[in-house]
mmCIF file of C-alpha atoms in Angstrom:
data_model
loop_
_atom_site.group_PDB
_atom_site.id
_atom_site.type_symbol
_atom_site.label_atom_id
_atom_site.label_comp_id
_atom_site.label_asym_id
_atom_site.label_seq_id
_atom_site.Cartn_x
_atom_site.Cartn_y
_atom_site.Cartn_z
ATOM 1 C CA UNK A 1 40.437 41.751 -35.296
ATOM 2 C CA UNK A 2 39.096 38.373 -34.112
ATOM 3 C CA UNK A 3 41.466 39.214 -30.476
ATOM 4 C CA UNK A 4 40.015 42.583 -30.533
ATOM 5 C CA UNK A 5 36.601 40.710 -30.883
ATOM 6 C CA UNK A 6 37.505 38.474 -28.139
ATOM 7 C CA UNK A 7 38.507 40.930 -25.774
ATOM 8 C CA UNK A 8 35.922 43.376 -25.987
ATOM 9 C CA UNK A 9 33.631 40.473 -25.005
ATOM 10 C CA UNK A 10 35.200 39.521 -21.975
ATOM 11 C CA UNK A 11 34.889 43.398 -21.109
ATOM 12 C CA UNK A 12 31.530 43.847 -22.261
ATOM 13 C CA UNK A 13 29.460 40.604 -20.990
ATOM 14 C CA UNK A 14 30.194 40.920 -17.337
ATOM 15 C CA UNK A 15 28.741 44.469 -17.911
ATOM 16 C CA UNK A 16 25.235 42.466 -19.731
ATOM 17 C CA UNK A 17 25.160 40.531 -16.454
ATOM 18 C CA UNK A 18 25.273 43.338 -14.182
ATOM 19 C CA UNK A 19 22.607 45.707 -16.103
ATOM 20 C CA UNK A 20 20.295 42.438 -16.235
ATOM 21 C CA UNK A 21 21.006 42.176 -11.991
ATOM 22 C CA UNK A 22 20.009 45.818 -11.553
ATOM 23 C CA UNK A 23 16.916 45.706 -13.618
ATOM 24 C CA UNK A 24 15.730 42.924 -11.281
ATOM 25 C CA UNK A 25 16.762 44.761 -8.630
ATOM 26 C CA UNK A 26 15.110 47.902 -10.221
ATOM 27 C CA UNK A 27 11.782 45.705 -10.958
ATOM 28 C CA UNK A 28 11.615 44.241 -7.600
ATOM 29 C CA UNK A 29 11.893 47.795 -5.658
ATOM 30 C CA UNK A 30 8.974 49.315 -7.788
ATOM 31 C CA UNK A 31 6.553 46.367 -7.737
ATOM 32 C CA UNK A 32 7.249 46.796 -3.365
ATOM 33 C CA UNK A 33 6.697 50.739 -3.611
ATOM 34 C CA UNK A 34 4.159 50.922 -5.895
ATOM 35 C CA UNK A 35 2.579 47.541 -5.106
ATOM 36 C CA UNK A 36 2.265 46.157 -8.423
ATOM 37 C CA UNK A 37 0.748 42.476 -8.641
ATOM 38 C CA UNK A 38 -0.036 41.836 -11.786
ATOM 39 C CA UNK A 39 1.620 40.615 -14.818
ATOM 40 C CA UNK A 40 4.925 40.390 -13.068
ATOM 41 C CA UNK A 41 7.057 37.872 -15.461
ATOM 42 C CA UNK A 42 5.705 39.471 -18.399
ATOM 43 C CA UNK A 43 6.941 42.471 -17.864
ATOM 44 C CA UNK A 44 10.172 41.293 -15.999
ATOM 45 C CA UNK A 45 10.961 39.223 -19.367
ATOM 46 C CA UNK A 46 9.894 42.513 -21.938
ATOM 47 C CA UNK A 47 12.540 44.518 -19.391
ATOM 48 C CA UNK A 48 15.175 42.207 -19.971
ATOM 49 C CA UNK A 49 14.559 41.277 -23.389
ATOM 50 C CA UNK A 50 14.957 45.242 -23.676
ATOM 51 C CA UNK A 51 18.583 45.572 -22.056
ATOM 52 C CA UNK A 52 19.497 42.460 -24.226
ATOM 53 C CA UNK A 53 18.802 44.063 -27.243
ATOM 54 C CA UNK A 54 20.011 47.650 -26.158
ATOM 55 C CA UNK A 55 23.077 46.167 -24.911
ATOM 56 C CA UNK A 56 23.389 44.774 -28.695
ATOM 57 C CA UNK A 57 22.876 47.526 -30.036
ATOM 58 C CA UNK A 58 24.753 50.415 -28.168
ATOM 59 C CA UNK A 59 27.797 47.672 -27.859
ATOM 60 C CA UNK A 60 28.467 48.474 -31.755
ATOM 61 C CA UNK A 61 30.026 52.240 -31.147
ATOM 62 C CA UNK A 62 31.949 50.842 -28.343
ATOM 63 C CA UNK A 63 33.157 48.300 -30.201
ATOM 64 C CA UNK A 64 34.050 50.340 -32.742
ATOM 65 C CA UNK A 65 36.425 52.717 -30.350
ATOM 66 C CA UNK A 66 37.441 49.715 -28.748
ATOM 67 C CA UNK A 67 39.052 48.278 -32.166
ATOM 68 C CA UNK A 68 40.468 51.856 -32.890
ATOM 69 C CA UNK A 69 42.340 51.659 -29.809
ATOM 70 C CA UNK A 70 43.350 47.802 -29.503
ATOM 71 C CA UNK A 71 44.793 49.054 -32.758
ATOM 72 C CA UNK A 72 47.125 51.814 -31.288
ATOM 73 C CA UNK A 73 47.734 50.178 -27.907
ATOM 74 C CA UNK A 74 46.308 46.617 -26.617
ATOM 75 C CA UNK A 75 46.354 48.103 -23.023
ATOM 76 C CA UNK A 76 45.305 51.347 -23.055
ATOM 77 C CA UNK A 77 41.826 50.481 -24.933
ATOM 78 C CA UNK A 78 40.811 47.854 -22.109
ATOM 79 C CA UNK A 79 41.580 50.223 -19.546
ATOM 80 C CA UNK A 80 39.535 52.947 -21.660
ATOM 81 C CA UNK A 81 36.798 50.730 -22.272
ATOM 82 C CA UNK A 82 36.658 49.272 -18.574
ATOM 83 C CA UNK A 83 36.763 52.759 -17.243
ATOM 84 C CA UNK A 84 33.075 53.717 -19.511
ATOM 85 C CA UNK A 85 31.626 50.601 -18.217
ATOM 86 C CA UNK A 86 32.465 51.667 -14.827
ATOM 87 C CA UNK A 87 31.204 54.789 -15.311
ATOM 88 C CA UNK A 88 27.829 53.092 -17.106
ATOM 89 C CA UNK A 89 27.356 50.842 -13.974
ATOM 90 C CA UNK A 90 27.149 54.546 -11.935
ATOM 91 C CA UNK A 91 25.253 56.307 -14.020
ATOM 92 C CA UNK A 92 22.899 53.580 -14.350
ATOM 93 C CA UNK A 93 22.475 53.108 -10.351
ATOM 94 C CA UNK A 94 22.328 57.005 -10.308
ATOM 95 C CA UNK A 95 19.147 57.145 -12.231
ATOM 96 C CA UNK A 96 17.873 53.688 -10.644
ATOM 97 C CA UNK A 97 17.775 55.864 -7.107
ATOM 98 C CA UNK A 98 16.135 59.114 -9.271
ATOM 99 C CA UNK A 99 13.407 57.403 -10.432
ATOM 100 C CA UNK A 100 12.718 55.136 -7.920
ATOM 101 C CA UNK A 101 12.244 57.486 -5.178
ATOM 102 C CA UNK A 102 10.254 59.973 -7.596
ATOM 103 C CA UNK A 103 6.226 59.589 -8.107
ATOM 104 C CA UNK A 104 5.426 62.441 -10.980
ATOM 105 C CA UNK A 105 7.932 62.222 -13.721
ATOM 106 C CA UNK A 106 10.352 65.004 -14.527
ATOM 107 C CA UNK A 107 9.661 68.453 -16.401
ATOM 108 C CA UNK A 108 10.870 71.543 -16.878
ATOM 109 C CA UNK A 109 11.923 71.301 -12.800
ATOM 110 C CA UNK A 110 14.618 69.663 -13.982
ATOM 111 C CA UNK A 111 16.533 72.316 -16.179
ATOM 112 C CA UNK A 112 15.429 75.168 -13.613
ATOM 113 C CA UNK A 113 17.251 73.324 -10.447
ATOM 114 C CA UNK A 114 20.676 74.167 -9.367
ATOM 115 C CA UNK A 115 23.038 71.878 -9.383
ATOM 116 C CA UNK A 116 23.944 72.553 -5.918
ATOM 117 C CA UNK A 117 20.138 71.677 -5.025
ATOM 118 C CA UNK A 118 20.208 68.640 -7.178
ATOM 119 C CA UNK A 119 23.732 67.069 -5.249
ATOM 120 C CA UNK A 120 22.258 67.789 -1.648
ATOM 121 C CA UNK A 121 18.736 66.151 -2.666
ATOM 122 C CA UNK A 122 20.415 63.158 -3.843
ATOM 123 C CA UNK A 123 22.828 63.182 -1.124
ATOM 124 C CA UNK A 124 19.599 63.159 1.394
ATOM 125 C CA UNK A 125 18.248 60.509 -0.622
ATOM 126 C CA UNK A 126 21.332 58.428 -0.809
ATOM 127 C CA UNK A 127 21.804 59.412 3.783
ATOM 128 C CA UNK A 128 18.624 57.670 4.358
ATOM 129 C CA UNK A 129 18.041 54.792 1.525
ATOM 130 C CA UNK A 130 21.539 53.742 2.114
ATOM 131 C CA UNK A 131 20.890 50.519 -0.176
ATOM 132 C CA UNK A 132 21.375 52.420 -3.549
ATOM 133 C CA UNK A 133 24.846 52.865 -2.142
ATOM 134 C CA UNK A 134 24.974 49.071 -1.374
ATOM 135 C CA UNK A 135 23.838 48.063 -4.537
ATOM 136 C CA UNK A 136 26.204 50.488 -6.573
ATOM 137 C CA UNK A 137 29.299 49.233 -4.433
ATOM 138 C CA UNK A 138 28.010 45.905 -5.254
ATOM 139 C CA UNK A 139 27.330 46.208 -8.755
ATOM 140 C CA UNK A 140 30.640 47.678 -9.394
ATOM 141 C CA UNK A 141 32.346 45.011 -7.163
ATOM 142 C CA UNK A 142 30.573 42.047 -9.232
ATOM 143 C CA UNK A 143 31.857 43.921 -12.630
ATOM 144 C CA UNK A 144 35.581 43.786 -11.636
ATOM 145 C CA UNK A 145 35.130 40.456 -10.274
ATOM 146 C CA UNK A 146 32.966 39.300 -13.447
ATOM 147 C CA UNK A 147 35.861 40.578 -15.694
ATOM 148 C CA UNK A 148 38.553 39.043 -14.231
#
């Protein structure tokens, strides 16, 4: 148990540091678009202080598969467990470019879309803010380098 421990750790804080990075990141592209001046470090710290303690607390279920698999096979549940992150790390830039480059929050627009519509919107999105690609190459770059 206490190896399991071990190595989940070295899988899982490298994936703390990079959600931390992108929430600056995330912070410091809406303060520029929506020109926000005011009570910067507060909210900055609240943000982080937030994907601290979510990263706590979403690490226990992950842990939990993560010791049901070191169990069976050492191997196999750090490459399981490294592929989710990796996965995470997307997802998480995904919605980072969604609701950056959206002003009125989502509604019922969002179940009616096809999916079709939804891949070439974000593709257009993705063709001319080419950063969010940057940044997700980069954030999943600094993972695999953080975990080695």
């Amino acid at each position: 148990m206490k190896i399991a421990l071990k190595e989940f750790y070295k899988i899982s804080l490298p994936l703390l540091i990079v959600i931390v990075s992108l929430r600056i990141f995330e912070y410091y592209t809406t303060t520029i678009k929506f020109d926000i001046d005011t009570g910067i470090i507060k909210i900055l710290a609240a943000c982080l202080w937030f994907d601290v303690t979510a990263w706590l607390k979403y690490s226990l279920p992950f842990f939990l598969l993560f010791v049901l698999l070191f169990s069976i096979h050492k191997k196999s549940a750090k490459v399981v467990l490294f592929i989710i992150y990796l996965l995470f790390i997307t997802s998480y830039v995904a919605l980072l470019v969604t609701f950056a480059e959206r002003t009125v929050p989502f509604d019922h627009e969002l179940f009616l879309r096809n999916a079709n519509d939804m891949t070439e919107t974000a593709l257009s999105v993705l063709s001319v803010h080419y950063i969010y690609v940057v940044v997700l190459l980069i954030s999943l770059a600094a993972y695999i380098l953080l975990y080695k």
